[in-house]
């Protein structure tokens, strides 16, 4: 199996697993206990929190560890909107956000919130899939509580202009929440410099374990008041109760440290693999097109390739090339037979969206794998064409 679905999840780096193990089997104290075993675990969490905060331009006091980005997004948006002192009643988000943002906003309508969903730049433009800043500016008003825009899209890799978005949100006194799940560990982010109030992330997207993520609360210049979603023992400043998981926190941290050390070289090697892959597929599959931003600009994650076939559906392609792991949308919506909401939001027809497939190339891929995957994928299309 050649794994080219690194936007969905990534392998947990063996070095990360190694760093985690002692916190499961040797130093297994409850980090909230007062004895030596507990203090050792609490210290590990403390050191980890400081390290992660430094790597993303946040202060340690702003960090909350969650079960992943879904929980972080829920806590950020629901937490801000449902705080008892919140008077504003309008949410602004973007059509291509992850369901963990869109569905939260939709749900808040039942609590009396208005939601404006801003469009993205349509297909055909070099910035296809990037939020339309003019429309975003028009949408934000003095009743806007929060503006939620992702840092990079998980299907087409479109990267958002975070500094500009922060400025637009703050001009009206709204908070800026950024789902940075696809960016943390892949491209540098400095939350304080970009003045982003809330930032979500998830370790399994950057070679850490599944089941842990983070939310930065108050990463910018404004005070952020959150109503907690999970109450109980009052851990994590009361924002997320429950015994913290030292091994998971250490794993997330080690994963991010490794990503930060190798970010430049990873970017270069992933880019080289992406270019080779695209050139091979383009040469071997008639009529294949690119979805999303141009490959040569800075508006696209380098490991992302989202392709549209001339006559074969993505699902059919997947079935015909079972040795390559890729997807037809986000894994999270695979239970849902609808075509990708991201591609539809970019103006593609349902049929075009169904003829699309997403690839995510990562640090653990090799050029040999890229060539083998290209052979398998081109071969699959050739076989399918004979059947039509
Ligand atoms: N946001 C984005 C942009 C994502 O790509 C994902 C994972 N597909 C999530 C949120 C949800 O992350 P998790 O699975 O860690 O809850």
Short mmCIF file of C-alpha atoms in Angstrom, two decimals, residues 63-262:
data_model
loop_
_atom_site.label_atom_id
_atom_site.label_comp_id
_atom_site.label_asym_id
_atom_site.label_seq_id
_atom_site.Cartn_x
_atom_site.Cartn_y
_atom_site.Cartn_z
CA UNK A 63 -2.84 26.45 25.49
CA UNK A 64 -5.65 23.94 26.01
CA UNK A 65 -5.16 20.30 25.00
CA UNK A 66 -8.23 18.63 23.51
CA UNK A 67 -9.02 15.29 21.86
CA UNK A 68 -8.40 16.76 18.41
CA UNK A 69 -9.33 19.61 16.12
CA UNK A 70 -13.03 18.76 16.08
CA UNK A 71 -13.23 19.32 19.82
CA UNK A 72 -10.98 22.39 19.58
CA UNK A 73 -13.25 23.95 16.93
CA UNK A 74 -16.35 23.17 18.99
CA UNK A 75 -14.79 24.66 22.12
CA UNK A 76 -13.60 27.77 20.28
CA UNK A 77 -16.81 28.67 18.48
CA UNK A 78 -19.42 27.41 20.92
CA UNK A 79 -17.31 28.56 23.86
CA UNK A 80 -17.11 32.15 22.63
CA UNK A 81 -20.70 32.36 21.36
CA UNK A 82 -22.34 30.76 24.38
CA UNK A 83 -20.39 32.63 27.07
CA UNK A 84 -23.04 34.23 29.31
CA UNK A 85 -21.58 37.71 28.81
CA UNK A 86 -21.62 37.45 25.04
CA UNK A 87 -24.04 39.98 23.60
CA UNK A 88 -23.25 39.68 19.90
CA UNK A 89 -25.24 37.22 17.82
CA UNK A 90 -23.59 36.91 14.40
CA UNK A 91 -21.02 34.36 13.18
CA UNK A 92 -19.00 34.63 9.98
CA UNK A 93 -17.37 31.62 8.37
CA UNK A 94 -16.42 30.31 4.92
CA UNK A 95 -18.14 27.82 2.60
CA UNK A 96 -15.10 25.50 2.40
CA UNK A 97 -14.54 25.09 6.14
CA UNK A 98 -14.34 21.63 7.70
CA UNK A 99 -17.67 20.21 8.98
CA UNK A 100 -16.23 20.62 12.50
CA UNK A 101 -16.71 24.37 11.92
CA UNK A 102 -19.68 24.51 9.55
CA UNK A 103 -21.84 22.13 11.57
CA UNK A 104 -21.05 23.96 14.81
CA UNK A 105 -22.17 27.24 13.23
CA UNK A 106 -25.29 25.60 11.84
CA UNK A 107 -26.07 24.19 15.28
CA UNK A 108 -25.70 27.63 16.89
CA UNK A 109 -28.56 28.92 14.73
CA UNK A 110 -30.81 27.03 17.15
CA UNK A 111 -29.44 29.24 19.93
CA UNK A 112 -30.46 32.33 17.99
CA UNK A 113 -27.23 33.08 16.13
CA UNK A 114 -27.15 34.43 12.57
CA UNK A 115 -24.52 32.80 10.37
CA UNK A 116 -23.01 34.29 7.23
CA UNK A 117 -21.11 31.82 5.05
CA UNK A 118 -18.66 33.68 2.81
CA UNK A 119 -17.77 32.28 -0.64
CA UNK A 120 -14.31 31.44 -1.96
CA UNK A 121 -12.64 32.48 -5.21
CA UNK A 122 -14.09 30.18 -7.88
CA UNK A 123 -12.36 27.53 -9.98
CA UNK A 124 -10.40 28.89 -12.91
CA UNK A 125 -8.52 31.52 -10.89
CA UNK A 126 -4.93 30.95 -9.67
CA UNK A 127 -6.37 31.60 -6.19
CA UNK A 128 -9.30 29.18 -6.56
CA UNK A 129 -10.49 28.05 -3.15
CA UNK A 130 -9.02 31.01 -1.23
CA UNK A 131 -11.57 33.01 0.80
CA UNK A 132 -12.91 36.05 -1.05
CA UNK A 133 -11.59 38.89 1.15
CA UNK A 134 -13.98 41.52 -0.24
CA UNK A 135 -16.98 39.36 0.57
CA UNK A 136 -15.49 38.58 3.98
CA UNK A 137 -15.07 42.30 4.71
CA UNK A 138 -18.70 42.92 3.69
CA UNK A 139 -19.97 40.12 5.90
CA UNK A 140 -18.41 41.25 9.20
CA UNK A 141 -20.44 43.80 11.18
CA UNK A 142 -20.61 45.20 14.70
CA UNK A 143 -22.78 42.28 15.82
CA UNK A 144 -20.21 39.68 14.70
CA UNK A 145 -18.94 37.59 17.61
CA UNK A 146 -16.43 35.47 15.78
CA UNK A 147 -14.93 35.03 12.32
CA UNK A 148 -13.85 31.44 11.70
CA UNK A 149 -11.55 30.85 8.73
CA UNK A 150 -9.24 27.88 8.26
CA UNK A 151 -5.50 28.42 7.66
CA UNK A 152 -5.39 25.88 4.82
CA UNK A 153 -8.06 23.76 3.26
CA UNK A 154 -7.87 19.99 3.76
CA UNK A 155 -9.15 19.15 0.26
CA UNK A 156 -7.56 21.62 -2.15
CA UNK A 157 -4.75 22.99 0.05
CA UNK A 158 -5.79 26.66 -0.38
CA UNK A 159 -3.91 28.85 2.13
CA UNK A 160 -5.72 31.82 3.69
CA UNK A 161 -4.23 35.32 4.22
CA UNK A 162 -4.34 35.20 8.03
CA UNK A 163 -2.94 38.67 8.75
CA UNK A 164 -5.57 40.34 6.56
CA UNK A 165 -8.39 38.26 8.05
CA UNK A 166 -7.34 39.14 11.60
CA UNK A 167 -7.37 42.81 10.67
CA UNK A 168 -10.85 42.60 9.12
CA UNK A 169 -12.30 40.77 12.13
CA UNK A 170 -10.75 43.09 14.70
CA UNK A 171 -11.84 46.24 12.88
CA UNK A 172 -15.37 45.37 14.05
CA UNK A 173 -14.37 44.04 17.45
CA UNK A 174 -14.98 40.40 16.43
CA UNK A 175 -12.67 37.57 17.44
CA UNK A 176 -10.75 35.56 14.84
CA UNK A 177 -10.77 31.77 15.14
CA UNK A 178 -8.49 29.87 12.80
CA UNK A 179 -8.66 26.12 12.21
CA UNK A 180 -4.97 25.61 11.52
CA UNK A 181 -5.17 21.80 11.47
CA UNK A 182 -3.57 21.46 8.03
CA UNK A 183 -0.93 24.11 8.65
CA UNK A 184 0.57 23.39 12.08
CA UNK A 185 3.75 21.38 11.49
CA UNK A 186 3.69 22.02 7.74
CA UNK A 187 4.28 25.73 7.37
CA UNK A 188 5.45 28.22 10.00
CA UNK A 189 2.72 29.95 11.98
CA UNK A 190 3.19 32.76 14.50
CA UNK A 191 -0.11 33.22 16.29
CA UNK A 192 0.88 36.32 18.27
CA UNK A 193 2.39 38.07 15.25
CA UNK A 194 -0.70 37.32 13.15
CA UNK A 195 -2.89 38.40 16.10
CA UNK A 196 -5.16 35.34 15.96
CA UNK A 197 -7.45 34.98 18.97
CA UNK A 198 -8.19 31.24 18.80
CA UNK A 199 -6.29 28.52 16.92
CA UNK A 200 -7.15 24.81 16.55
CA UNK A 201 -4.79 21.98 15.67
CA UNK A 202 -4.56 18.18 15.74
CA UNK A 203 -1.47 16.01 16.34
CA UNK A 204 -2.34 13.23 13.90
CA UNK A 205 -1.97 15.64 10.98
CA UNK A 206 1.69 16.23 11.80
CA UNK A 207 2.97 12.72 12.53
CA UNK A 208 1.72 12.64 16.12
CA UNK A 209 -0.85 10.33 17.72
CA UNK A 210 -4.58 10.40 16.95
CA UNK A 211 -6.73 11.56 19.84
CA UNK A 212 -4.99 14.76 20.88
CA UNK A 213 -5.25 18.30 19.60
CA UNK A 214 -4.93 21.80 20.89
CA UNK A 215 -6.75 25.07 21.14
CA UNK A 216 -4.93 28.34 21.70
CA UNK A 217 -7.25 30.68 23.62
CA UNK A 218 -6.31 34.35 23.58
CA UNK A 219 -3.37 34.07 21.17
CA UNK A 220 -3.84 37.64 19.95
CA UNK A 221 -4.17 40.98 21.70
CA UNK A 222 -7.73 40.58 22.94
CA UNK A 223 -9.16 38.91 26.01
CA UNK A 224 -11.14 35.80 25.10
CA UNK A 225 -13.90 34.51 27.36
CA UNK A 226 -14.95 30.90 26.79
CA UNK A 227 -17.74 28.88 28.25
CA UNK A 228 -16.29 25.38 28.73
CA UNK A 229 -17.87 22.46 26.90
CA UNK A 230 -16.60 19.82 29.31
CA UNK A 231 -16.89 20.54 33.02
CA UNK A 232 -15.74 18.46 35.96
CA UNK A 233 -12.44 18.53 37.83
CA UNK A 234 -11.52 21.99 36.61
CA UNK A 235 -8.30 20.94 34.86
CA UNK A 236 -6.78 23.22 32.20
CA UNK A 237 -7.99 26.41 33.92
CA UNK A 238 -11.51 25.04 33.94
CA UNK A 239 -11.68 25.19 30.13
CA UNK A 240 -11.45 21.44 29.58
CA UNK A 241 -11.93 19.22 32.59
CA UNK A 242 -10.64 15.66 32.73
CA UNK A 243 -7.33 14.04 33.58
CA UNK A 244 -4.74 15.17 31.09
CA UNK A 245 -2.87 12.53 29.08
CA UNK A 246 0.87 13.09 29.55
CA UNK A 247 1.91 10.54 26.90
CA UNK A 248 -0.35 12.17 24.33
CA UNK A 249 0.84 15.68 25.19
CA UNK A 250 4.47 14.52 24.98
CA UNK A 251 3.69 12.83 21.65
CA UNK A 252 2.07 15.92 20.16
CA UNK A 253 5.03 17.98 21.33
CA UNK A 254 7.73 15.65 20.01
CA UNK A 255 5.90 15.47 16.68
CA UNK A 256 5.76 19.25 16.39
CA UNK A 257 9.41 19.63 17.42
CA UNK A 258 10.48 17.18 14.71
CA UNK A 259 8.29 18.94 12.12
CA UNK A 260 9.76 22.30 13.07
CA UNK A 261 13.32 21.01 12.76
CA UNK A 262 12.71 19.44 9.36
#
